[in-house]
Coordinates of C-alpha atoms in Angstrom, one line a residue:
X1450 CA -78.3 3.8 -40.6
X1451 CA -78.2 4.2 -44.4
X1452 CA -80.9 6.5 -45.9
X1453 CA -83.3 4.5 -48.2
X1454 CA -83.4 5.6 -51.8
X1455 CA -86.2 7.9 -52.8
X1456 CA -88.8 6.4 -55.1
X1457 CA -88.7 7.0 -58.8
X1458 CA -90.9 10.0 -59.7
X1459 CA -92.6 8.4 -62.7
X1460 CA -92.3 4.8 -63.7
X1461 CA -93.5 5.1 -67.3
X1462 CA -90.9 3.9 -69.8
X1463 CA -90.0 6.6 -72.5
X1464 CA -87.7 6.4 -75.4
X1465 CA -87.1 10.0 -76.6
X1466 CA -85.3 11.8 -73.8
X1467 CA -82.4 9.4 -73.6
X1468 CA -80.5 7.2 -76.0
X1469 CA -81.9 4.1 -74.3
X1470 CA -85.4 3.4 -72.9
X1471 CA -85.7 4.9 -69.4
X1472 CA -88.3 5.6 -66.8
X1473 CA -89.7 9.2 -67.2
X1474 CA -88.8 9.9 -63.6
X1475 CA -85.1 9.4 -64.2
X1476 CA -84.8 11.6 -67.3
X1477 CA -82.9 14.9 -67.0
X1478 CA -84.4 16.6 -70.0
X1479 CA -87.8 18.3 -70.3
X1480 CA -90.2 15.6 -71.3
X1481 CA -94.0 15.4 -71.6
X1482 CA -96.2 12.4 -72.6
X1483 CA -99.8 12.2 -74.0
X1484 CA -101.3 8.7 -74.2
X1485 CA -104.0 7.1 -76.2
X1486 CA -106.3 7.2 -73.2
X1487 CA -105.9 10.9 -73.1
X1488 CA -107.0 11.2 -76.7
X1489 CA -110.0 8.9 -76.4
X1490 CA -111.6 11.1 -73.8
X1491 CA -111.4 14.4 -75.7
X1492 CA -112.6 16.1 -78.9
X1493 CA -109.6 15.0 -81.0
X1494 CA -110.4 14.7 -84.7
X1495 CA -106.9 14.4 -86.2
X1496 CA -103.3 13.7 -85.3
X1497 CA -102.4 17.4 -85.4
X1498 CA -105.2 18.0 -82.8
X1499 CA -103.5 15.5 -80.6
X1500 CA -100.2 17.4 -80.7
X1501 CA -102.0 20.5 -79.3
X1502 CA -102.1 18.7 -75.9
X1503 CA -98.3 18.9 -75.6
X1504 CA -97.0 21.8 -73.4
X1505 CA -95.0 24.5 -75.2
X1506 CA -96.1 23.2 -78.7
X1507 CA -97.9 25.6 -81.1
X1508 CA -99.6 23.6 -83.9
X1509 CA -100.4 26.0 -86.8
X1510 CA -102.5 24.7 -89.6
X1511 CA -103.3 26.1 -93.0
X1512 CA -106.3 23.8 -93.1
X1513 CA -108.4 21.7 -90.8
X1514 CA -107.8 18.0 -90.1
X1515 CA -104.1 18.2 -91.0
X1516 CA -104.1 19.4 -94.6
X1517 CA -100.9 21.2 -93.9
X1518 CA -99.4 21.7 -90.5
X1519 CA -96.4 23.7 -89.1
X1520 CA -95.3 22.6 -85.6
X1521 CA -93.3 25.0 -83.4
X1522 CA -91.8 24.4 -79.9
X1523 CA -90.7 27.1 -77.5
X1524 CA -91.0 29.9 -80.1
X1525 CA -88.6 28.2 -82.5
X1526 CA -89.5 28.0 -86.2
X1527 CA -91.4 25.1 -87.7
X1528 CA -88.2 23.9 -89.4
X1529 CA -86.5 23.7 -86.0
X1530 CA -88.9 21.0 -84.7
X1531 CA -87.8 17.4 -85.4
X1532 CA -90.8 15.0 -85.9
X1533 CA -90.3 11.2 -85.5
X1534 CA -92.5 8.2 -85.9
X1535 CA -91.2 5.4 -83.7
X1536 CA -87.8 7.1 -83.7
X1537 CA -87.6 7.5 -87.5
X1538 CA -87.2 11.0 -89.0
X1539 CA -90.3 12.4 -90.8
X1540 CA -88.7 15.9 -91.5
X1541 CA -88.6 16.4 -95.2
X1542 CA -85.4 17.8 -97.0
X1543 CA -87.5 19.7 -99.5
X1544 CA -89.3 21.9 -97.0
X1545 CA -90.4 22.0 -93.3
X1546 CA -94.0 22.6 -94.4
X1547 CA -94.2 18.8 -95.1
X1548 CA -93.1 17.7 -91.6
X1549 CA -96.7 17.5 -90.6
X1550 CA -97.5 14.9 -93.2
X1551 CA -97.8 12.1 -90.7
X1552 CA -98.6 8.6 -92.0
X1553 CA -100.3 7.6 -88.8
X1554 CA -104.0 7.3 -87.8
X1555 CA -105.4 8.2 -84.4
X1556 CA -106.1 4.5 -83.9
X1557 CA -102.4 3.7 -84.3
X1558 CA -101.1 6.0 -81.5
X1559 CA -100.0 4.5 -78.2
X1560 CA -98.5 7.7 -76.9
X1561 CA -96.8 10.9 -78.1
X1562 CA -93.5 12.0 -76.4
X1563 CA -92.2 15.6 -76.4
X1564 CA -88.6 16.3 -75.7
X1565 CA -88.4 20.1 -75.3
X1566 CA -85.0 21.8 -75.9
X1567 CA -81.9 20.9 -77.8
X1568 CA -82.1 17.3 -79.0
X1569 CA -79.4 17.1 -81.6
X1570 CA -77.0 15.1 -79.4
X1571 CA -79.6 12.3 -79.5
X1572 CA -81.4 12.8 -82.7
X1573 CA -79.4 14.9 -85.1
X1574 CA -80.4 17.9 -87.2
X1575 CA -83.5 20.1 -86.8
X1576 CA -83.9 19.4 -83.0
X1577 CA -83.4 23.0 -82.0
X1578 CA -86.8 23.7 -80.4
X1579 CA -87.4 20.1 -79.5
X1580 CA -88.4 16.6 -80.7
X1581 CA -91.9 15.1 -81.1
X1582 CA -91.9 11.3 -81.3
X1583 CA -95.2 9.5 -82.1
X1584 CA -95.1 5.9 -80.8
X1585 CA -97.5 3.5 -82.4
X1586 CA -99.2 0.7 -80.4
X1587 CA -97.8 -2.8 -80.3
X1588 CA -100.4 -4.4 -78.1
X1589 CA -103.0 -6.8 -79.6
X1590 CA -106.4 -5.3 -79.8
X1591 CA -109.8 -6.3 -81.1
X1592 CA -111.1 -4.8 -84.4
X1593 CA -112.5 -1.2 -84.1
X1594 CA -114.1 1.2 -86.5
X1595 CA -115.5 4.7 -86.5
X1596 CA -117.7 6.7 -88.9
X1597 CA -118.6 10.4 -88.6
X1598 CA -120.3 13.1 -90.7
X1599 CA -120.6 16.8 -90.3
X1600 CA -120.9 20.2 -91.7
X1601 CA -119.3 21.3 -95.0
X1602 CA -119.7 17.8 -96.4
X1603 CA -117.4 16.2 -93.8
X1604 CA -117.2 12.4 -93.8
X1605 CA -114.7 10.6 -91.6
X1606 CA -114.1 6.8 -91.4
X1607 CA -111.4 4.6 -89.9
X1608 CA -110.7 1.1 -88.9
X1609 CA -107.9 -0.7 -87.0
X1610 CA -107.1 -4.2 -85.9
X1611 CA -104.0 -5.6 -84.1
X1612 CA -104.5 -9.4 -84.1
X1613 CA -102.7 -11.7 -81.8
X1614 CA -102.9 -14.8 -83.9
X1615 CA -102.8 -13.8 -87.6
X1616 CA -99.3 -15.1 -88.4
X1617 CA -96.8 -12.4 -89.3
X1618 CA -99.5 -9.7 -89.5
X1619 CA -99.6 -7.7 -86.2
X1620 CA -101.5 -4.6 -87.2
X1621 CA -103.8 -3.1 -89.8
X1622 CA -105.3 0.4 -90.0
X1623 CA -106.9 2.7 -92.6
X1624 CA -108.7 6.0 -92.5
X1625 CA -110.3 8.5 -94.8
X1626 CA -111.3 12.1 -94.1
X1627 CA -113.0 14.3 -96.7
X1628 CA -114.9 17.6 -96.9
X1629 CA -116.3 19.9 -99.6
X1630 CA -114.6 22.7 -97.7
X1631 CA -115.6 25.5 -95.3
X1632 CA -114.7 28.1 -98.0
X1633 CA -114.1 28.0 -101.7
X1634 CA -111.0 26.0 -102.7
X1635 CA -110.6 24.6 -99.2
X1636 CA -111.9 21.1 -99.8
X1637 CA -109.8 18.1 -98.9
X1638 CA -109.5 14.3 -99.1
X1639 CA -107.0 12.6 -96.8
X1640 CA -106.4 8.8 -97.0
X1641 CA -104.1 6.7 -94.8
X1642 CA -103.2 3.0 -94.6
X1643 CA -100.8 1.1 -92.4
X1644 CA -99.6 -2.5 -92.1
X1645 CA -97.4 -3.9 -89.3
X1646 CA -95.6 -7.2 -89.5
X1647 CA -93.4 -9.3 -87.2
X1648 CA -90.8 -11.7 -88.7
X1649 CA -89.2 -13.4 -85.8
X1650 CA -87.2 -10.7 -83.9
X1651 CA -87.7 -8.2 -86.7
X1652 CA -90.6 -5.8 -86.9
X1653 CA -91.6 -4.2 -90.2
X1654 CA -94.1 -1.3 -90.8
X1655 CA -95.4 0.0 -94.1
X1656 CA -97.5 3.2 -94.0
X1657 CA -98.9 5.5 -96.7
X1658 CA -100.6 8.9 -96.6
X1659 CA -102.3 10.6 -99.6
X1660 CA -103.7 14.1 -99.4
X1661 CA -105.6 16.2 -102.0
X1662 CA -106.6 19.6 -100.7
X1663 CA -107.6 23.1 -101.8
X1664 CA -104.9 25.6 -100.8
X1665 CA -106.6 28.9 -101.4
X1666 CA -104.5 31.7 -99.9
X1667 CA -101.8 29.4 -98.6
X1668 CA -99.0 31.2 -100.5
X1669 CA -100.8 34.1 -102.2
X1670 CA -104.2 35.4 -103.4
X1671 CA -105.1 32.4 -105.6
X1672 CA -107.4 29.3 -105.4
X1673 CA -104.4 27.0 -105.3
X1674 CA -104.5 23.2 -105.3
X1675 CA -102.0 20.8 -103.7
X1676 CA -101.5 17.1 -103.6
X1677 CA -99.0 15.4 -101.3
X1678 CA -98.1 11.7 -100.6
X1679 CA -95.9 10.2 -97.9
X1680 CA -94.8 6.5 -97.8
X1681 CA -92.7 5.2 -94.9
X1682 CA -91.2 1.7 -94.7
X1683 CA -89.3 0.8 -91.5
X1684 CA -87.6 -2.4 -90.2
X1685 CA -86.2 -2.9 -86.7
X1686 CA -84.3 -6.0 -85.4
X1687 CA -83.4 -6.4 -81.7
X1688 CA -81.1 -9.0 -80.2
X1689 CA -79.1 -9.7 -77.1
X1690 CA -75.4 -9.8 -77.8
X1691 CA -74.2 -10.6 -74.2
X1692 CA -75.8 -10.5 -70.8
X1693 CA -77.1 -7.0 -70.0
X1694 CA -76.2 -5.8 -73.6
X1695 CA -78.6 -5.4 -76.6
X1696 CA -78.1 -4.5 -80.2
X1697 CA -80.8 -2.7 -82.2
X1698 CA -80.6 -2.4 -86.0
X1699 CA -82.8 -0.1 -88.0
X1700 CA -83.5 0.5 -91.7
X1701 CA -86.0 2.8 -93.3
X1702 CA -87.1 4.3 -96.6
X1703 CA -89.3 7.3 -96.9
X1704 CA -90.6 9.1 -100.0
X1705 CA -92.7 12.3 -100.2
X1706 CA -94.4 13.7 -103.2
X1707 CA -95.7 17.2 -103.6
X1708 CA -97.6 18.7 -106.5
X1709 CA -98.7 22.4 -106.3
X1710 CA -100.7 24.4 -108.7
X1711 CA -100.7 28.1 -107.8
X1712 CA -103.6 29.3 -109.9
X1713 CA -105.8 26.7 -111.8
X1714 CA -107.6 29.6 -113.5
X1715 CA -104.6 30.4 -115.6
X1716 CA -104.8 28.7 -119.0
X1717 CA -101.9 26.3 -119.5
X1718 CA -100.7 26.6 -115.9
X1719 CA -98.3 23.8 -115.0
X1720 CA -97.9 22.6 -111.4
X1721 CA -94.6 22.3 -109.6
X1722 CA -93.8 18.7 -108.9
X1723 CA -91.4 17.5 -106.2
X1724 CA -90.4 14.0 -105.1
X1725 CA -88.0 13.4 -102.2
X1726 CA -86.5 10.0 -101.3
X1727 CA -84.6 9.2 -98.1
X1728 CA -83.0 5.8 -97.4
X1729 CA -81.2 5.2 -94.1
X1730 CA -80.0 2.7 -91.6
X1731 CA -78.3 2.5 -88.2
X1732 CA -77.2 0.4 -85.4
X1733 CA -77.0 1.0 -81.7
X1734 CA -75.7 -1.1 -78.8
X1735 CA -76.3 -0.5 -75.1
X1736 CA -75.7 -2.1 -71.8
X1737 CA -74.3 -1.9 -68.3
X1738 CA -70.6 -1.2 -67.7
X1739 CA -71.2 -1.4 -64.0
X1740 CA -74.2 -1.2 -61.7
X1741 CA -74.0 2.7 -61.8
X1742 CA -72.9 3.1 -65.4
X1743 CA -74.8 2.4 -68.7
X1744 CA -73.4 3.2 -72.2
X1745 CA -75.3 3.5 -75.4
X1746 CA -73.5 4.1 -78.7
X1747 CA -74.4 3.9 -82.3
X1748 CA -73.9 4.9 -86.0
X1749 CA -76.3 6.0 -88.6
X1750 CA -76.3 6.9 -92.3
X1751 CA -78.8 8.4 -94.8
X1752 CA -78.9 9.4 -98.4
X1753 CA -81.4 12.1 -99.6
X1754 CA -82.3 12.9 -103.1
X1755 CA -84.8 15.2 -104.8
X1756 CA -86.4 15.2 -108.3
X1757 CA -88.2 18.5 -108.8
X1758 CA -89.5 20.5 -111.7
X1759 CA -88.8 23.7 -109.8
X1760 CA -85.7 22.9 -107.6
X1761 CA -83.8 20.6 -110.0
X1762 CA -82.3 17.2 -109.2
X1763 CA -80.4 17.2 -105.9
X1764 CA -78.7 14.7 -103.6
X1765 CA -76.8 14.7 -100.4
X1766 CA -75.6 12.1 -97.8
X1767 CA -74.9 12.0 -94.1
X1768 CA -73.0 9.8 -91.7
X1769 CA -73.4 10.0 -87.9
X1770 CA -72.0 8.6 -84.7
X1771 CA -73.3 9.1 -81.2
X1772 CA -73.0 8.0 -77.6
X1773 CA -74.6 8.6 -74.2
X1774 CA -73.5 7.6 -70.8
X1775 CA -75.9 7.2 -67.9
X1776 CA -74.0 7.6 -64.6
X1777 CA -75.6 7.3 -61.2
X1778 CA -73.8 9.0 -58.2
X1779 CA -76.0 8.4 -55.2
X1780 CA -79.3 9.8 -56.1
X1781 CA -77.9 12.0 -58.9
X1782 CA -78.2 10.8 -62.5
X1783 CA -75.9 12.3 -65.1
X1784 CA -76.4 12.0 -68.9
X1785 CA -73.5 13.3 -70.9
X1786 CA -74.0 12.7 -74.6
X1787 CA -72.5 13.7 -77.9
X1788 CA -73.1 13.2 -81.6
X1789 CA -71.1 14.0 -84.8
X1790 CA -73.0 14.4 -88.1
X1791 CA -70.9 14.6 -91.3
X1792 CA -72.7 15.9 -94.4
X1793 CA -71.6 15.7 -98.0
X1794 CA -72.9 19.2 -98.5
X1795 CA -72.5 21.1 -95.2
X1796 CA -69.4 19.7 -93.5
X1797 CA -69.8 18.4 -90.0
X1798 CA -71.7 19.4 -86.9
X1799 CA -70.7 18.3 -83.3
X1800 CA -73.6 18.3 -80.8
X1801 CA -72.7 17.8 -77.1
X1802 CA -75.2 17.9 -74.2
X1803 CA -75.4 17.2 -70.5
X1804 CA -78.6 16.4 -68.6
X1805 CA -79.0 15.8 -64.8
X1806 CA -81.8 14.5 -62.7
X1807 CA -82.0 14.5 -58.9
X1808 CA -84.9 13.4 -56.7
X1809 CA -84.9 16.1 -54.0
X1810 CA -88.0 14.9 -52.1
X1811 CA -90.2 11.9 -52.4
X1812 CA -92.3 12.5 -55.6
X1813 CA -90.3 15.6 -56.6
X1814 CA -87.5 15.7 -59.1
X1815 CA -85.2 18.5 -60.1
X1816 CA -83.7 18.4 -63.6
X1817 CA -81.5 20.5 -65.8
X1818 CA -79.9 20.2 -69.3
X1819 CA -77.7 22.1 -71.7
X1820 CA -77.0 21.2 -75.2
X1821 CA -76.1 22.3 -78.7
X1822 CA -78.4 21.9 -81.7
X1823 CA -78.4 22.6 -85.4
X1824 CA -80.6 22.7 -88.4
X1825 CA -79.6 22.3 -92.1
X1826 CA -81.3 24.4 -94.8
X1827 CA -83.9 22.7 -96.9
X1828 CA -83.7 22.3 -100.7
X1829 CA -86.4 25.0 -101.0
X1830 CA -84.4 27.5 -99.0
X1831 CA -81.4 26.9 -101.2
X1832 CA -82.8 26.5 -104.7
X1833 CA -86.4 27.9 -105.0
X1834 CA -86.9 30.8 -107.4
X1835 CA -90.0 32.4 -108.8
X1836 CA -91.1 36.1 -109.5
X1837 CA -91.5 36.7 -105.7
X1838 CA -88.7 34.5 -104.3
X1839 CA -85.0 34.0 -104.8
X1840 CA -83.2 31.4 -102.7
X1841 CA -79.6 31.4 -101.7
X1842 CA -77.6 28.2 -102.5
X1843 CA -74.8 29.3 -100.1
X1844 CA -76.8 29.1 -96.9
X1845 CA -75.1 27.7 -93.8
X1846 CA -76.7 25.5 -91.1
X1847 CA -78.3 27.2 -88.1
X1848 CA -76.6 26.7 -84.8
X1849 CA -77.8 27.2 -81.2
X1850 CA -77.5 26.3 -77.5
X1851 CA -80.3 25.7 -75.1
X1852 CA -80.3 25.5 -71.3
X1853 CA -83.3 24.7 -69.2
X1854 CA -84.1 23.7 -65.6
X1855 CA -87.2 22.7 -63.8
X1856 CA -89.1 20.5 -61.3
X1857 CA -91.4 17.6 -61.9
X1858 CA -93.9 16.5 -59.3
X1859 CA -95.4 13.1 -59.2
X1860 CA -98.8 13.5 -57.4
X1861 CA -99.8 9.8 -57.4
X1862 CA -101.7 7.8 -59.9
X1863 CA -101.1 9.3 -63.3
X1864 CA -100.7 12.9 -62.1
X1865 CA -97.6 14.7 -63.2
X1866 CA -96.9 18.4 -62.8
X1867 CA -94.0 20.3 -64.2
X1868 CA -92.5 23.8 -64.3
X1869 CA -89.6 24.7 -66.5
X1870 CA -87.5 27.8 -67.4
X1871 CA -85.3 27.9 -70.5
X1872 CA -83.0 30.1 -72.5
X1873 CA -81.9 29.6 -76.2
X1874 CA -79.2 31.4 -78.2
X1875 CA -79.0 30.9 -81.9
X1876 CA -76.9 32.2 -84.8
X1877 CA -77.0 32.0 -88.6
X1878 CA -80.8 31.7 -88.4
X1879 CA -82.3 31.4 -91.8
X1880 CA -85.2 33.6 -92.9
X1881 CA -86.9 34.9 -96.0
X1882 CA -86.3 38.6 -96.0
X1883 CA -86.6 41.6 -98.3
X1884 CA -86.0 45.4 -97.9
X1885 CA -89.6 46.4 -98.8
X1886 CA -92.7 45.0 -100.5
X1887 CA -91.4 45.9 -104.0
X1888 CA -88.5 43.5 -103.7
X1889 CA -88.3 39.7 -104.0
X1890 CA -88.0 37.5 -100.8
X1891 CA -84.5 36.1 -100.4
X1892 CA -83.1 33.5 -97.9
X1893 CA -80.2 34.7 -95.8
X1894 CA -78.3 33.7 -92.7
X1895 CA -78.9 37.0 -91.1
X1896 CA -80.3 36.5 -87.7
X1897 CA -79.0 36.1 -84.2
X1898 CA -81.9 35.0 -82.0
X1899 CA -82.2 35.1 -78.2
X1900 CA -85.2 33.3 -76.6
X1901 CA -86.2 32.6 -73.1
X1902 CA -89.4 31.4 -71.5
X1903 CA -91.4 29.7 -68.8
X1904 CA -93.6 26.6 -69.1
X1905 CA -96.0 25.0 -66.6
X1906 CA -98.2 21.9 -67.1
X1907 CA -100.2 19.3 -65.2
X1908 CA -101.9 16.1 -66.5
X1909 CA -103.5 13.2 -64.8
X1910 CA -106.7 11.3 -63.9
X1911 CA -108.6 10.8 -60.7
X1912 CA -111.5 8.4 -60.9
X1913 CA -113.9 9.5 -63.6
X1914 CA -112.1 12.8 -64.1
X1915 CA -109.1 13.5 -66.3
X1916 CA -107.5 16.9 -66.6
X1917 CA -104.7 18.6 -68.5
X1918 CA -103.6 22.2 -68.3
X1919 CA -100.6 24.2 -69.6
X1920 CA -99.3 27.7 -69.9
X1921 CA -96.2 28.9 -71.7
X1922 CA -94.7 32.4 -71.9
X1923 CA -92.0 32.9 -74.5
X1924 CA -89.9 36.0 -75.5
X1925 CA -88.0 36.0 -78.8
X1926 CA -85.5 38.8 -79.4
X1927 CA -83.7 39.3 -82.7
X1928 CA -81.1 41.7 -84.0
X1929 CA -82.8 44.6 -85.8
X1930 CA -83.6 44.0 -89.4
X1931 CA -83.9 46.8 -91.9
X1932 CA -86.8 45.4 -93.9
X1933 CA -89.4 42.6 -93.7
X1934 CA -89.2 39.1 -92.3
X1935 CA -91.4 36.0 -93.0
X1936 CA -90.9 33.6 -90.2
X1937 CA -88.6 34.4 -87.3
X1938 CA -90.9 37.1 -85.7
X1939 CA -94.0 34.9 -86.1
X1940 CA -94.4 33.3 -82.7
X1941 CA -96.8 33.4 -79.8
X1942 CA -95.5 35.0 -76.6
X1943 CA -98.5 33.6 -74.6
X1944 CA -100.1 30.2 -75.1
X1945 CA -102.5 28.3 -72.8
X1946 CA -104.6 25.2 -73.0
X1947 CA -106.7 23.0 -70.9
X1948 CA -108.7 19.8 -71.4
X1949 CA -111.2 18.0 -69.2
X1950 CA -112.8 14.6 -69.5
X1951 CA -115.6 13.4 -67.2
X1952 CA -117.4 10.0 -67.0
X1953 CA -120.8 10.8 -65.6
X1954 CA -123.4 8.5 -64.1
X1955 CA -125.4 6.7 -66.7
X1956 CA -122.2 6.1 -68.8
X1957 CA -122.4 9.5 -70.5
X1958 CA -118.9 11.0 -71.0
X1959 CA -118.0 14.6 -71.9
X1960 CA -114.7 16.1 -73.1
X1961 CA -113.7 19.7 -73.4
X1962 CA -110.6 21.3 -74.9
X1963 CA -109.8 25.0 -74.8
X1964 CA -106.8 26.7 -76.4
X1965 CA -105.7 30.4 -76.2
X1966 CA -103.0 32.0 -78.4
X1967 CA -101.7 35.5 -78.4
X1968 CA -99.3 35.8 -81.4
X1969 CA -96.7 38.5 -81.6
X1970 CA -98.2 41.6 -83.4
X1971 CA -101.6 40.0 -83.9
X1972 CA -104.9 39.7 -82.1
X1973 CA -105.4 36.9 -79.7
X1974 CA -108.0 34.1 -80.0
X1975 CA -109.6 31.4 -77.9
X1976 CA -111.2 28.2 -79.3
X1977 CA -113.3 25.7 -77.4
X1978 CA -114.1 22.1 -78.6
X1979 CA -116.6 19.8 -76.9
X1980 CA -117.6 16.1 -77.1
X1981 CA -120.5 14.1 -75.7
X1982 CA -120.6 10.3 -76.0
X1983 CA -122.4 7.4 -74.5
X1984 CA -121.6 3.7 -75.1
X1985 CA -124.4 1.3 -76.0
X1986 CA -123.0 -2.2 -75.9
X1987 CA -120.2 -2.2 -78.5
X1988 CA -121.3 1.0 -80.1
X1989 CA -120.4 4.5 -78.9
X1990 CA -122.4 7.3 -80.5
X1991 CA -120.8 10.8 -80.1
X1992 CA -121.4 14.4 -81.0
X1993 CA -118.5 16.9 -81.3
X1994 CA -118.4 20.6 -82.0
X1995 CA -115.1 22.3 -82.8
X1996 CA -114.6 26.0 -82.2
X1997 CA -118.1 26.2 -80.5
X1998 CA -117.7 29.9 -79.9
X1999 CA -117.2 30.5 -83.7
X2000 CA -113.9 32.4 -83.2
X2001 CA -112.4 34.0 -86.3
X2002 CA -108.6 33.5 -86.4
X2003 CA -105.5 32.7 -88.4
X2004 CA -102.9 30.3 -87.1
X2005 CA -100.8 31.1 -90.2
X2006 CA -100.9 34.8 -91.1
X2007 CA -103.3 35.4 -93.9
X2008 CA -104.9 31.9 -94.0
X2009 CA -108.3 31.8 -92.3
X2010 CA -109.3 28.8 -90.2
X2011 CA -112.9 27.5 -90.0
X2012 CA -115.5 28.7 -87.6
X2013 CA -117.9 26.5 -85.7
X2014 CA -117.9 22.9 -87.1
X2015 CA -120.1 20.1 -85.8
X2016 CA -119.9 16.4 -86.5
X2017 CA -121.8 13.3 -85.3
X2018 CA -120.6 9.7 -85.4
X2019 CA -120.3 6.3 -83.9
X2020 CA -117.4 4.1 -83.0
X2021 CA -117.6 0.3 -82.5
X2022 CA -115.2 -2.1 -80.9

């Protein structure tokens, strides 16, 4: 008698770990998901805070509430993390420090997907450590709003509405965060607005982010000021081209502005001004070749250009082609994929990968993947020069291979547990280096980097209790360098986090989030954030305290983060 097929481990549909939407239980790559429900239960005050729930991700901020954020995965550098919003690249060609300028409010988020490991065969450049994809909600919701105030002159407000019957308008959101600063020249004002439209089978989104913040100590001992803006316009059209086949067409425009004044105290000081523009489009078609074979293939093209007072006027273009095959052999799923990216500046890069998934027992899946990834140098790494820095125009793209394997366990309900081991080998890694402190920093392709690690995580909800926990151990080894390095050696060998949400009798809810980091060559720290809330009809008053233990720490070396910070507020829906 034929053996019945084992059930799918996880039925949630995801879009980042494969070229076409698939259930999470069938994906062969390392994947993690955080949902809007997870965020609502916890003391999450900004989108960067939400990213901290992802296993293996180290969110390093130069300022609270997302003033400037570097995102690292599996010990890779911040430039080796690819950030997407609904599948569209946010990574900025000027510098990776802008990749955390996310034109998304907390109210917009439906879920956040993490693809850990090499992702260039699916998503192109910069996906060396992994890919973070923020998926915005498409479901109709009633109007909601929030207002909070706290220490250091903090005021936060936000509102969102996804109407079901307002013509072409399907979503509106806006938010403002501002503070006088927890230290001199650390004030900030962040403003965000988003509009979603539906024109027949085409969806259009327009989002804008504006940030003005004190940047004291960010890049040296001065009370610096910085202003950044990010505008993203996207359009997506989906149509069936034949039974079981679909065509998706995408177009996007993104522009990022950055103005930086190193020392306002200097008479006549002039800020550096940068403006990048990216325009792109692509098409992908996918469908069944047979009951056991599915093919997805597509093309993509972008043009980038920069207008800068410090880096000059620059431009480059890229054309890409990719394909992925999903093949089912009994219970085994195979995902061979490949992508070719051709640049006007760097030549071409070929990125193959193979992922496999196998249900070994009911509710247990084994998975493994291997793939090549690459990162192209930014305009800053190639062209920036000042009294302390001298860039190198002849830099080559970074290249690397990652292999990982692990087990996912579906424990029923929403509970998913995972354990993963990985190895990564890179060459031509770019870093700012200098022989000693008397010399200028210079960018070079000088590093061969060998990394390996172990990740464990669990997340789910049972009745009134939701829980998430993670631990990651990472070891990064580099060839010996005679001199000083800025970035490659700055990683956390040990990272752990946990969050707990409880709905108590009497409708009172509590949320806790704890994070522990032990960076290489630095002292460890632990932070604990708490939230207490209780709904009263349509209103939900809440109290939150971040870093309740008043820990003193630096996520970016030399840039202090705030101590204890309390806020109170109310949300209404």
